[in-house]
């Protein structure tokens, strides 16, 4: 190639040139978007880059510097195929005439970002594999600094399904401002993570599990873990990566994960509300076919999702450190490697973790769908006497829905989830029969002063000794009131019997397994779908006669 035609001794900066390069630089500056983190981090979407950096514009700009038509056309084609971002960066710096110097070093868009070494105020640049960028060697340091800064505008991640990304602290998260009606979405903080809400630029994602009805970019919930422990993050990530592709519409879908500023992040679709808020917004539900069958369908679907979590097993490498005393009185440590199988358990079932989506991929019901969320972190457990048990002091929980074994020193297993699910199902039936206010009244009704804490709690059980517990009498009284209510159909009686006989049971081994619960609820759902009389006709005196058949 004719180097003289490609690399003139002086390349005019944007500030002192007129014409297409200056126009393009202005367009690029106007197109930049500041990400939600502030700190003057900007990005330009890939769609905008592709639109602005087209063959006509590139050719017009390079024609100011390259007179050989063959070289001009070849350089323009290569730029539009593999160097659009690089060309845009050079235009912003005022060095677009030197793009062929970068091509000679095989530096194209896929080689970005270029690196600088810490504390190097001269901003000498290096490729990812450690080679110096000689194309900028004759530049003033201020121009190298500009290139280093401008390149991040074009390096916003394009998120794809179930991919993990290591994001530079200099990179922007490709978000767009929330809509005015979304200003109430403030970050939420919990014991293990916090959650903030963002809209991602529609051109910066290729997720198949989001519904973006208005093309303003999908609204998402980003969960940021407080701990920086890589093993814990990878454990949760592995669970979610394993469960998300199963196309279970009642399990929350993980979209992508990333690490930025030393923190691990998980991206999920934004939910319109949770189950408790759903109840509150419908204080007196219609006891009709649509409402009852939708509710039962959600109960059944969540049971199936829980069964899928319980079926999950992951094998990990574990190193045991055994101390061995030798005859001479010294102690040595033997490191023994072994494999351990971990079993899935949700561990925090409550209405707030049943998320409601008005619209979701694969869901046609206008009432939307409930999805089970917030499973994964720290809830895979090893073998101890029976499948998936762990000591209670290793278990985070929500006190209202915790089972009695949490307080009486027994090991916690997958049966933990079944008690909690039974409590939520009882509240679900309460909402259907009595309405949302009675869900809160039920909590007050069963409340007792805890001798352990001195606080009035709303557990579903009472501790009777250090090793024993019982279902609270007022919980059973409440169930009897529901049986007697004028709305209660045979379906309601069957659900209440299932809850009290197979879920809210003190002995963990007596609780029904999640797979069998799903099968039983599915049987009841099929019966209710075919028989309106069974599902809807009041039979308030049926309690003593209607055992599940």
Short mmCIF file of C-alpha atoms in Angstrom, two decimals:
data_model
loop_
_atom_site.label_atom_id
_atom_site.label_comp_id
_atom_site.label_asym_id
_atom_site.label_seq_id
_atom_site.Cartn_x
_atom_site.Cartn_y
_atom_site.Cartn_z
CA UNK A 1 0.00 0.00 0.00
CA UNK A 2 1.06 3.56 -0.61
CA UNK A 3 1.98 4.67 2.89
CA UNK A 4 2.35 8.29 1.82
CA UNK A 5 -1.26 8.38 0.74
CA UNK A 6 -2.46 6.78 3.95
CA UNK A 7 -0.50 8.53 6.64
CA UNK A 8 0.04 12.22 5.99
CA UNK A 9 2.49 13.95 8.30
CA UNK A 10 -0.28 15.97 9.90
CA UNK A 11 -3.83 14.84 10.52
CA UNK A 12 -6.08 17.84 11.28
CA UNK A 13 -8.07 17.66 14.48
CA UNK A 14 -11.82 17.90 14.55
CA UNK A 15 -11.61 21.38 15.96
CA UNK A 16 -9.75 22.73 12.94
CA UNK A 17 -11.39 20.89 10.08
CA UNK A 18 -14.68 21.44 8.34
CA UNK A 19 -16.87 19.14 6.37
CA UNK A 20 -18.09 15.56 6.88
CA UNK A 21 -15.66 14.63 9.68
CA UNK A 22 -16.75 17.56 11.83
CA UNK A 23 -20.40 16.81 11.11
CA UNK A 24 -19.95 13.16 12.08
CA UNK A 25 -18.13 14.06 15.28
CA UNK A 26 -21.00 16.34 16.24
CA UNK A 27 -23.55 13.61 15.49
CA UNK A 28 -21.62 11.14 17.62
CA UNK A 29 -21.48 13.54 20.55
CA UNK A 30 -25.20 14.19 20.30
CA UNK A 31 -25.92 10.44 20.16
CA UNK A 32 -24.08 9.53 23.35
CA UNK A 33 -26.10 8.40 26.36
CA UNK A 34 -24.97 8.68 29.97
CA UNK A 35 -25.46 5.50 31.94
CA UNK A 36 -27.31 5.35 35.25
CA UNK A 37 -24.08 5.24 37.25
CA UNK A 38 -23.21 8.79 36.33
CA UNK A 39 -19.47 9.49 36.65
CA UNK A 40 -19.56 10.86 33.10
CA UNK A 41 -19.67 7.39 31.58
CA UNK A 42 -21.24 7.51 28.14
CA UNK A 43 -22.06 5.03 25.42
CA UNK A 44 -23.31 5.07 21.85
CA UNK A 45 -25.59 2.21 20.90
CA UNK A 46 -24.46 -0.25 18.28
CA UNK A 47 -27.52 0.65 16.19
CA UNK A 48 -26.50 4.32 16.12
CA UNK A 49 -22.91 3.39 15.32
CA UNK A 50 -24.01 1.21 12.41
CA UNK A 51 -26.30 3.95 11.09
CA UNK A 52 -23.81 6.80 11.36
CA UNK A 53 -20.74 4.91 10.21
CA UNK A 54 -21.93 3.91 6.74
CA UNK A 55 -20.00 3.46 3.51
CA UNK A 56 -21.04 6.80 2.06
CA UNK A 57 -19.97 8.80 5.12
CA UNK A 58 -16.74 6.86 5.57
CA UNK A 59 -15.84 7.32 1.91
CA UNK A 60 -16.57 11.06 1.98
CA UNK A 61 -14.37 11.55 5.04
CA UNK A 62 -11.47 9.38 3.88
CA UNK A 63 -11.55 11.02 0.44
CA UNK A 64 -10.16 14.14 2.15
CA UNK A 65 -6.99 12.15 2.89
CA UNK A 66 -6.72 9.25 0.42
CA UNK A 67 -6.49 10.20 -3.25
CA UNK A 68 -5.96 6.71 -4.71
CA UNK A 69 -9.49 5.48 -5.50
CA UNK A 70 -8.63 1.78 -5.14
CA UNK A 71 -7.07 2.35 -1.74
CA UNK A 72 -9.99 4.59 -0.75
CA UNK A 73 -12.62 2.00 -1.64
CA UNK A 74 -10.66 -0.85 -0.04
CA UNK A 75 -10.17 1.10 3.19
CA UNK A 76 -13.83 2.17 3.30
CA UNK A 77 -15.00 -1.43 2.82
CA UNK A 78 -12.71 -2.74 5.55
CA UNK A 79 -13.79 0.05 7.89
CA UNK A 80 -17.47 -0.73 7.40
CA UNK A 81 -16.93 -4.47 7.83
CA UNK A 82 -14.69 -4.56 10.88
CA UNK A 83 -13.71 -1.08 12.00
CA UNK A 84 -16.76 1.12 12.48
CA UNK A 85 -16.12 1.80 16.16
CA UNK A 86 -12.41 2.40 15.55
CA UNK A 87 -13.19 4.85 12.76
CA UNK A 88 -15.69 6.74 14.92
CA UNK A 89 -13.12 7.01 17.73
CA UNK A 90 -10.48 8.35 15.34
CA UNK A 91 -12.95 10.92 13.97
CA UNK A 92 -13.59 12.15 17.52
CA UNK A 93 -9.85 12.39 18.16
CA UNK A 94 -9.24 14.05 14.76
CA UNK A 95 -7.04 11.20 13.52
CA UNK A 96 -9.34 9.45 11.04
CA UNK A 97 -6.72 9.75 8.28
CA UNK A 98 -4.51 7.28 10.14
CA UNK A 99 -6.89 4.35 10.30
CA UNK A 100 -4.75 2.31 7.91
CA UNK A 101 -1.89 2.45 10.42
CA UNK A 102 -4.16 0.57 12.83
CA UNK A 103 -5.18 -1.89 10.12
CA UNK A 104 -1.51 -2.66 9.48
CA UNK A 105 -1.24 -3.77 13.12
CA UNK A 106 -4.45 -5.82 12.80
CA UNK A 107 -6.18 -3.49 15.23
CA UNK A 108 -9.88 -3.45 14.42
CA UNK A 109 -13.05 -3.32 16.49
CA UNK A 110 -12.49 -6.80 17.90
CA UNK A 111 -9.19 -5.64 19.43
CA UNK A 112 -10.82 -2.95 21.52
CA UNK A 113 -10.42 -1.83 24.23
CA UNK A 114 -6.83 -0.74 23.99
CA UNK A 115 -5.10 -0.69 27.37
CA UNK A 116 -2.88 1.68 29.26
CA UNK A 117 -0.65 0.82 32.16
CA UNK A 118 -1.44 2.21 35.59
CA UNK A 119 0.12 5.58 36.40
CA UNK A 120 1.25 6.08 32.78
CA UNK A 121 0.41 9.72 32.23
CA UNK A 122 1.74 9.52 28.68
CA UNK A 123 -1.12 7.13 27.86
CA UNK A 124 0.98 4.75 25.83
CA UNK A 125 -1.46 2.15 24.50
CA UNK A 126 -1.26 -1.63 24.36
CA UNK A 127 -3.37 -4.40 22.91
CA UNK A 128 -5.06 -6.96 25.13
CA UNK A 129 -2.26 -9.46 24.45
CA UNK A 130 0.44 -6.97 25.51
CA UNK A 131 1.68 -5.58 22.20
CA UNK A 132 2.42 -1.84 22.02
CA UNK A 133 0.23 0.16 19.62
CA UNK A 134 2.82 1.75 17.34
CA UNK A 135 0.16 3.59 15.32
CA UNK A 136 -0.15 6.10 18.16
CA UNK A 137 3.53 6.31 18.96
CA UNK A 138 4.00 9.64 17.18
CA UNK A 139 0.86 11.18 18.72
CA UNK A 140 0.86 13.70 21.50
CA UNK A 141 -0.16 12.19 24.81
CA UNK A 142 -3.37 14.25 24.89
CA UNK A 143 -4.54 12.52 21.69
CA UNK A 144 -3.72 9.06 23.07
CA UNK A 145 -5.67 9.98 26.19
CA UNK A 146 -8.63 11.02 24.05
CA UNK A 147 -8.55 7.75 22.13
CA UNK A 148 -8.42 5.80 25.40
CA UNK A 149 -11.42 7.74 26.76
CA UNK A 150 -13.54 7.85 23.60
CA UNK A 151 -13.21 4.11 22.93
CA UNK A 152 -15.49 3.31 25.90
CA UNK A 153 -18.35 5.10 24.18
CA UNK A 154 -18.45 2.23 21.68
CA UNK A 155 -17.87 -0.70 24.01
CA UNK A 156 -21.20 -1.00 25.81
CA UNK A 157 -22.08 -4.66 26.15
CA UNK A 158 -24.67 -6.32 23.96
CA UNK A 159 -26.30 -8.72 26.41
CA UNK A 160 -27.25 -12.19 25.21
CA UNK A 161 -29.14 -15.05 26.84
CA UNK A 162 -27.39 -16.63 29.82
CA UNK A 163 -24.00 -15.06 29.16
CA UNK A 164 -21.65 -13.72 31.83
CA UNK A 165 -19.71 -10.51 31.24
CA UNK A 166 -16.69 -9.05 32.97
CA UNK A 167 -17.27 -5.30 32.58
CA UNK A 168 -14.49 -2.78 32.91
CA UNK A 169 -14.99 -0.06 35.48
CA UNK A 170 -14.69 2.36 32.54
CA UNK A 171 -17.49 0.71 30.56
CA UNK A 172 -21.04 1.98 30.61
CA UNK A 173 -24.04 -0.13 31.44
CA UNK A 174 -26.23 0.39 28.34
CA UNK A 175 -29.28 1.77 30.07
CA UNK A 176 -31.80 4.44 29.13
CA UNK A 177 -33.70 6.72 31.55
CA UNK A 178 -36.74 5.32 33.30
CA UNK A 179 -40.07 6.65 32.16
CA UNK A 180 -41.69 9.37 34.32
CA UNK A 181 -44.27 6.89 35.60
CA UNK A 182 -41.44 4.63 36.78
CA UNK A 183 -39.83 7.20 39.07
CA UNK A 184 -41.18 5.34 42.11
CA UNK A 185 -38.88 2.40 41.39
CA UNK A 186 -36.25 3.02 44.04
CA UNK A 187 -33.53 0.46 44.88
CA UNK A 188 -34.41 -2.25 47.38
CA UNK A 189 -31.90 -3.52 49.91
CA UNK A 190 -31.81 -6.90 51.64
CA UNK A 191 -29.47 -8.94 53.77
CA UNK A 192 -27.61 -10.62 50.91
CA UNK A 193 -28.21 -8.29 47.98
CA UNK A 194 -29.87 -5.16 46.74
CA UNK A 195 -31.99 -4.70 43.65
CA UNK A 196 -32.20 -1.71 41.34
CA UNK A 197 -34.39 -1.19 38.31
CA UNK A 198 -33.20 -0.08 34.88
CA UNK A 199 -34.27 0.00 31.27
CA UNK A 200 -31.72 -1.43 28.87
CA UNK A 201 -31.25 0.11 25.46
CA UNK A 202 -33.23 -2.01 22.97
CA UNK A 203 -30.23 -2.25 20.63
CA UNK A 204 -27.94 -3.52 23.40
CA UNK A 205 -29.68 -6.78 24.22
CA UNK A 206 -30.66 -9.99 22.47
CA UNK A 207 -32.68 -11.63 25.22
CA UNK A 208 -35.40 -14.05 24.22
CA UNK A 209 -37.19 -13.95 27.59
CA UNK A 210 -38.24 -10.31 27.76
CA UNK A 211 -41.43 -8.68 26.55
CA UNK A 212 -40.71 -5.20 25.22
CA UNK A 213 -44.13 -4.13 24.04
CA UNK A 214 -43.30 -0.48 23.47
CA UNK A 215 -39.72 -0.81 22.11
CA UNK A 216 -38.44 1.61 24.77
CA UNK A 217 -36.03 -1.00 26.02
CA UNK A 218 -36.91 -3.77 28.47
CA UNK A 219 -37.39 -2.84 32.10
CA UNK A 220 -35.26 -5.16 34.22
CA UNK A 221 -34.40 -5.86 37.85
CA UNK A 222 -30.67 -6.05 38.52
CA UNK A 223 -29.69 -7.96 41.64
CA UNK A 224 -26.32 -6.91 43.08
CA UNK A 225 -24.81 -9.30 45.60
CA UNK A 226 -23.29 -7.80 48.71
CA UNK A 227 -20.69 -10.51 48.97
CA UNK A 228 -17.82 -10.57 46.51
CA UNK A 229 -17.26 -14.31 47.00
CA UNK A 230 -16.81 -15.82 43.55
CA UNK A 231 -17.72 -19.34 44.67
CA UNK A 232 -21.06 -18.18 46.08
CA UNK A 233 -21.86 -16.21 42.95
CA UNK A 234 -20.94 -19.06 40.63
CA UNK A 235 -23.07 -21.40 42.69
CA UNK A 236 -26.16 -19.20 42.29
CA UNK A 237 -25.31 -18.57 38.65
CA UNK A 238 -25.01 -22.30 37.98
CA UNK A 239 -28.40 -22.98 39.56
CA UNK A 240 -30.07 -20.29 37.49
CA UNK A 241 -28.27 -21.26 34.29
CA UNK A 242 -29.45 -24.84 34.82
CA UNK A 243 -33.06 -23.91 35.54
CA UNK A 244 -33.69 -21.05 33.10
CA UNK A 245 -33.53 -23.04 29.82
CA UNK A 246 -36.21 -25.45 31.05
CA UNK A 247 -38.99 -23.22 29.66
CA UNK A 248 -40.94 -23.45 32.91
CA UNK A 249 -43.19 -20.41 32.78
CA UNK A 250 -43.52 -20.41 36.58
CA UNK A 251 -39.78 -19.98 37.25
CA UNK A 252 -38.19 -16.54 37.03
CA UNK A 253 -35.85 -16.32 34.04
CA UNK A 254 -32.26 -15.23 34.48
CA UNK A 255 -31.23 -13.08 31.51
CA UNK A 256 -27.50 -12.46 31.97
CA UNK A 257 -24.89 -11.87 34.66
CA UNK A 258 -21.98 -9.49 34.94
CA UNK A 259 -19.29 -8.26 37.30
CA UNK A 260 -18.55 -4.55 37.55
CA UNK A 261 -16.76 -2.51 40.19
CA UNK A 262 -15.95 -5.76 42.00
CA UNK A 263 -19.64 -6.65 42.47
CA UNK A 264 -21.55 -9.59 41.01
CA UNK A 265 -24.83 -8.78 39.26
CA UNK A 266 -27.73 -10.86 37.95
CA UNK A 267 -30.29 -9.46 35.49
CA UNK A 268 -33.95 -10.55 35.58
CA UNK A 269 -37.10 -9.34 33.80
CA UNK A 270 -39.02 -6.72 35.75
CA UNK A 271 -42.17 -8.02 37.44
CA UNK A 272 -45.33 -5.94 37.58
CA UNK A 273 -45.82 -6.86 41.25
CA UNK A 274 -45.64 -9.77 43.67
CA UNK A 275 -48.38 -12.02 44.99
CA UNK A 276 -49.04 -9.98 48.11
CA UNK A 277 -49.38 -6.78 46.09
CA UNK A 278 -51.57 -8.66 43.61
CA UNK A 279 -53.92 -9.61 46.44
CA UNK A 280 -53.94 -6.07 47.80
CA UNK A 281 -54.90 -4.62 44.42
CA UNK A 282 -57.85 -7.03 44.23
CA UNK A 283 -59.28 -6.76 47.74
CA UNK A 284 -62.47 -8.74 47.05
CA UNK A 285 -61.85 -11.19 44.19
CA UNK A 286 -64.73 -12.55 42.18
CA UNK A 287 -65.33 -16.17 43.08
CA UNK A 288 -65.95 -17.13 39.45
CA UNK A 289 -64.55 -19.67 37.02
CA UNK A 290 -61.80 -17.43 35.61
CA UNK A 291 -60.50 -16.27 38.99
CA UNK A 292 -60.62 -19.67 40.67
CA UNK A 293 -59.05 -21.58 37.77
CA UNK A 294 -56.35 -18.93 37.29
CA UNK A 295 -55.49 -19.11 41.00
CA UNK A 296 -55.41 -22.90 41.00
CA UNK A 297 -53.32 -22.91 37.82
CA UNK A 298 -50.77 -20.64 39.51
CA UNK A 299 -50.67 -22.80 42.66
CA UNK A 300 -50.11 -25.88 40.51
CA UNK A 301 -47.49 -24.20 38.35
CA UNK A 302 -45.51 -22.94 41.35
CA UNK A 303 -45.59 -26.45 42.83
CA UNK A 304 -44.16 -27.75 39.56
CA UNK A 305 -41.45 -25.07 39.60
CA UNK A 306 -40.57 -26.03 43.17
CA UNK A 307 -40.37 -29.69 42.16
CA UNK A 308 -37.93 -28.70 39.41
CA UNK A 309 -35.74 -26.91 41.96
CA UNK A 310 -35.86 -29.92 44.28
CA UNK A 311 -34.84 -32.21 41.43
CA UNK A 312 -31.73 -30.13 40.73
CA UNK A 313 -28.41 -31.63 41.79
CA UNK A 314 -24.95 -30.21 41.30
CA UNK A 315 -21.69 -32.02 41.98
CA UNK A 316 -18.77 -29.94 43.26
CA UNK A 317 -15.18 -30.57 44.31
CA UNK A 318 -14.59 -30.35 48.05
CA UNK A 319 -11.26 -30.41 49.88
CA UNK A 320 -11.23 -31.83 53.41
CA UNK A 321 -8.41 -30.68 55.67
CA UNK A 322 -7.69 -33.48 58.16
CA UNK A 323 -5.11 -33.04 60.91
CA UNK A 324 -2.98 -36.14 61.57
CA UNK A 325 -0.79 -36.57 64.68
CA UNK A 326 2.51 -38.30 63.92
CA UNK A 327 4.50 -40.46 66.43
CA UNK A 328 7.08 -37.70 66.96
CA UNK A 329 4.40 -35.37 68.30
CA UNK A 330 4.06 -33.14 65.25
CA UNK A 331 0.81 -32.50 63.46
CA UNK A 332 0.45 -32.59 59.71
CA UNK A 333 -2.52 -31.74 57.52
CA UNK A 334 -3.80 -34.09 54.85
CA UNK A 335 -5.82 -32.47 52.07
CA UNK A 336 -8.32 -34.95 50.69
CA UNK A 337 -10.31 -34.12 47.60
CA UNK A 338 -13.76 -35.58 47.14
CA UNK A 339 -16.94 -34.93 45.24
CA UNK A 340 -20.08 -33.79 47.01
CA UNK A 341 -23.58 -33.76 45.58
CA UNK A 342 -25.64 -30.69 46.42
CA UNK A 343 -29.42 -30.69 46.31
CA UNK A 344 -31.74 -27.87 45.36
CA UNK A 345 -33.94 -26.09 47.89
CA UNK A 346 -35.61 -22.71 47.65
CA UNK A 347 -35.39 -21.73 51.30
CA UNK A 348 -37.42 -18.51 51.32
CA UNK A 349 -40.91 -19.16 50.03
CA UNK A 350 -43.25 -16.25 50.76
CA UNK A 351 -45.77 -14.19 48.76
CA UNK A 352 -43.15 -11.54 48.03
CA UNK A 353 -41.11 -14.15 46.13
CA UNK A 354 -44.03 -15.09 43.87
CA UNK A 355 -43.65 -12.45 41.17
CA UNK A 356 -46.58 -11.48 38.95
CA UNK A 357 -46.04 -10.68 35.28
CA UNK A 358 -48.89 -9.18 33.29
CA UNK A 359 -47.05 -10.24 30.12
CA UNK A 360 -44.45 -12.95 29.73
CA UNK A 361 -43.03 -15.03 26.92
CA UNK A 362 -45.26 -18.04 26.25
CA UNK A 363 -48.11 -16.75 28.45
CA UNK A 364 -51.43 -16.03 26.74
CA UNK A 365 -53.66 -15.70 29.81
CA UNK A 366 -54.72 -12.03 30.11
CA UNK A 367 -54.45 -12.38 33.89
CA UNK A 368 -50.72 -12.96 33.56
CA UNK A 369 -48.58 -15.48 35.42
CA UNK A 370 -46.90 -16.00 38.80
CA UNK A 371 -43.23 -16.95 38.80
CA UNK A 372 -41.14 -18.25 41.69
CA UNK A 373 -38.13 -16.04 42.31
CA UNK A 374 -35.17 -15.43 44.64
CA UNK A 375 -33.89 -18.97 44.75
CA UNK A 376 -30.30 -20.02 44.46
CA UNK A 377 -27.85 -18.24 46.73
CA UNK A 378 -26.60 -20.54 49.47
CA UNK A 379 -29.52 -22.95 49.07
CA UNK A 380 -27.77 -25.99 47.68
CA UNK A 381 -26.99 -28.38 50.48
CA UNK A 382 -25.05 -31.56 50.96
CA UNK A 383 -26.09 -34.98 52.21
CA UNK A 384 -26.74 -35.43 55.92
CA UNK A 385 -28.80 -38.46 57.00
CA UNK A 386 -31.29 -37.83 54.21
CA UNK A 387 -31.55 -35.98 50.95
CA UNK A 388 -30.39 -32.36 51.04
CA UNK A 389 -30.32 -31.63 54.77
CA UNK A 390 -28.38 -28.84 56.44
CA UNK A 391 -28.05 -27.47 59.97
CA UNK A 392 -30.61 -24.80 60.83
CA UNK A 393 -27.98 -22.23 61.77
CA UNK A 394 -26.89 -22.18 58.10
CA UNK A 395 -30.35 -21.23 56.84
CA UNK A 396 -31.56 -17.69 56.07
CA UNK A 397 -35.32 -17.39 56.39
CA UNK A 398 -38.46 -15.27 56.56
CA UNK A 399 -39.79 -15.85 60.11
CA UNK A 400 -43.49 -15.91 59.27
CA UNK A 401 -43.15 -18.84 56.88
CA UNK A 402 -40.31 -20.73 58.54
CA UNK A 403 -41.13 -24.31 59.63
CA UNK A 404 -40.81 -25.50 63.24
CA UNK A 405 -37.61 -27.49 62.62
CA UNK A 406 -35.87 -24.16 62.23
CA UNK A 407 -36.36 -23.51 65.96
CA UNK A 408 -36.16 -26.96 67.54
CA UNK A 409 -32.73 -27.99 66.35
CA UNK A 410 -33.66 -30.41 63.60
CA UNK A 411 -31.89 -30.51 60.28
CA UNK A 412 -33.49 -28.60 57.43
CA UNK A 413 -34.28 -30.37 54.17
CA UNK A 414 -36.45 -29.86 51.13
CA UNK A 415 -39.43 -30.44 53.42
CA UNK A 416 -38.69 -26.93 54.75
CA UNK A 417 -40.08 -25.57 51.48
CA UNK A 418 -43.23 -27.66 51.74
CA UNK A 419 -44.23 -26.11 55.09
CA UNK A 420 -43.61 -22.60 53.75
CA UNK A 421 -45.54 -23.35 50.57
CA UNK A 422 -48.42 -24.69 52.63
CA UNK A 423 -48.56 -21.41 54.58
CA UNK A 424 -48.70 -19.37 51.37
CA UNK A 425 -51.36 -21.67 49.90
CA UNK A 426 -53.48 -21.18 53.02
CA UNK A 427 -53.21 -17.41 52.57
CA UNK A 428 -54.07 -17.84 48.86
CA UNK A 429 -57.27 -19.71 49.78
CA UNK A 430 -58.02 -17.05 52.41
CA UNK A 431 -57.78 -14.35 49.73
CA UNK A 432 -60.04 -16.31 47.36
CA UNK A 433 -62.70 -16.96 49.98
CA UNK A 434 -62.51 -13.89 52.23
CA UNK A 435 -60.49 -11.21 50.43
CA UNK A 436 -57.18 -9.43 50.89
CA UNK A 437 -57.89 -7.73 54.23
CA UNK A 438 -58.54 -11.09 55.86
CA UNK A 439 -55.05 -12.27 54.91
CA UNK A 440 -53.72 -9.59 57.30
CA UNK A 441 -56.42 -10.35 59.86
CA UNK A 442 -55.35 -13.99 59.77
CA UNK A 443 -51.80 -12.93 60.70
CA UNK A 444 -53.15 -10.94 63.65
CA UNK A 445 -55.50 -13.74 64.67
CA UNK A 446 -52.80 -16.40 64.92
CA UNK A 447 -50.25 -14.06 66.53
CA UNK A 448 -48.79 -15.11 69.88
CA UNK A 449 -46.29 -13.59 72.27
CA UNK A 450 -43.03 -15.46 71.77
CA UNK A 451 -41.34 -16.37 75.09
CA UNK A 452 -38.04 -16.51 73.20
CA UNK A 453 -38.14 -12.96 71.84
CA UNK A 454 -40.93 -11.28 73.80
CA UNK A 455 -42.43 -10.20 70.48
CA UNK A 456 -45.87 -11.04 69.14
CA UNK A 457 -45.09 -13.19 66.11
CA UNK A 458 -47.31 -14.55 63.35
CA UNK A 459 -45.76 -18.01 62.94
CA UNK A 460 -47.99 -20.92 62.03
CA UNK A 461 -46.61 -23.05 64.89
CA UNK A 462 -45.85 -22.82 68.60
CA UNK A 463 -42.73 -24.22 70.28
CA UNK A 464 -43.79 -26.54 73.12
CA UNK A 465 -40.30 -27.63 74.30
CA UNK A 466 -36.70 -27.53 73.16
CA UNK A 467 -37.40 -30.36 70.72
CA UNK A 468 -41.14 -30.23 70.01
CA UNK A 469 -43.67 -27.95 68.39
CA UNK A 470 -47.32 -27.91 67.36
CA UNK A 471 -49.44 -26.24 64.70
CA UNK A 472 -51.13 -23.28 66.35
CA UNK A 473 -54.68 -23.90 67.41
CA UNK A 474 -55.77 -20.64 65.84
CA UNK A 475 -54.38 -21.74 62.48
CA UNK A 476 -56.62 -24.81 62.64
CA UNK A 477 -59.52 -22.66 63.86
CA UNK A 478 -59.02 -20.39 60.86
CA UNK A 479 -59.08 -23.37 58.50
CA UNK A 480 -62.36 -24.48 60.06
CA UNK A 481 -63.80 -21.00 59.52
CA UNK A 482 -62.86 -21.25 55.86
CA UNK A 483 -64.52 -24.66 55.61
CA UNK A 484 -67.71 -23.16 56.99
CA UNK A 485 -67.71 -20.05 54.81
CA UNK A 486 -70.56 -19.63 52.33
CA UNK A 487 -68.11 -19.34 49.39
CA UNK A 488 -66.33 -22.62 50.10
CA UNK A 489 -66.81 -25.17 47.36
CA UNK A 490 -65.63 -28.78 47.34
CA UNK A 491 -62.47 -27.53 45.64
CA UNK A 492 -61.76 -25.20 48.57
CA UNK A 493 -62.32 -28.03 51.04
CA UNK A 494 -59.92 -30.28 49.14
CA UNK A 495 -57.26 -27.59 49.08
CA UNK A 496 -57.64 -26.94 52.81
CA UNK A 497 -57.41 -30.66 53.59
CA UNK A 498 -54.30 -30.96 51.44
CA UNK A 499 -52.72 -28.04 53.27
CA UNK A 500 -53.44 -29.24 56.81
CA UNK A 501 -52.84 -32.95 56.25
CA UNK A 502 -49.77 -32.87 53.99
CA UNK A 503 -48.07 -29.46 54.19
CA UNK A 504 -48.53 -27.64 57.50
CA UNK A 505 -47.40 -30.70 59.44
CA UNK A 506 -44.81 -30.48 62.22
CA UNK A 507 -42.93 -33.67 61.34
CA UNK A 508 -40.90 -32.93 58.17
CA UNK A 509 -40.95 -36.54 56.97
CA UNK A 510 -44.76 -36.48 57.01
CA UNK A 511 -44.97 -33.64 54.50
CA UNK A 512 -45.73 -34.40 50.90
CA UNK A 513 -42.85 -34.16 48.40
CA UNK A 514 -43.00 -31.37 45.85
CA UNK A 515 -43.36 -33.71 42.88
CA UNK A 516 -46.31 -35.48 44.49
CA UNK A 517 -47.84 -32.14 45.46
CA UNK A 518 -47.63 -31.00 41.86
CA UNK A 519 -49.31 -34.21 40.70
CA UNK A 520 -52.07 -33.84 43.29
CA UNK A 521 -52.73 -30.18 42.47
CA UNK A 522 -52.70 -31.00 38.78
CA UNK A 523 -55.34 -33.68 39.40
CA UNK A 524 -57.47 -31.20 41.32
CA UNK A 525 -56.99 -28.59 38.57
CA UNK A 526 -58.13 -31.02 35.88
CA UNK A 527 -61.19 -31.89 37.95
CA UNK A 528 -62.03 -28.23 38.55
CA UNK A 529 -61.57 -27.38 34.87
CA UNK A 530 -64.08 -30.04 33.83
CA UNK A 531 -66.57 -29.54 36.69
CA UNK A 532 -67.80 -26.06 37.57
CA UNK A 533 -69.99 -27.51 40.31
CA UNK A 534 -66.93 -28.94 42.06
CA UNK A 535 -64.96 -25.72 41.65
CA UNK A 536 -67.59 -23.08 42.40
CA UNK A 537 -70.81 -24.32 44.01
CA UNK A 538 -70.86 -23.39 47.72
CA UNK A 539 -70.91 -26.31 50.13
CA UNK A 540 -70.01 -24.78 53.51
CA UNK A 541 -71.04 -27.82 55.53
CA UNK A 542 -68.88 -30.19 53.51
CA UNK A 543 -65.86 -30.18 55.81
CA UNK A 544 -66.43 -33.45 57.63
CA UNK A 545 -67.50 -35.38 54.56
CA UNK A 546 -65.13 -34.12 51.84
CA UNK A 547 -61.82 -35.88 52.17
CA UNK A 548 -59.73 -35.80 49.00
CA UNK A 549 -60.69 -38.53 46.59
#
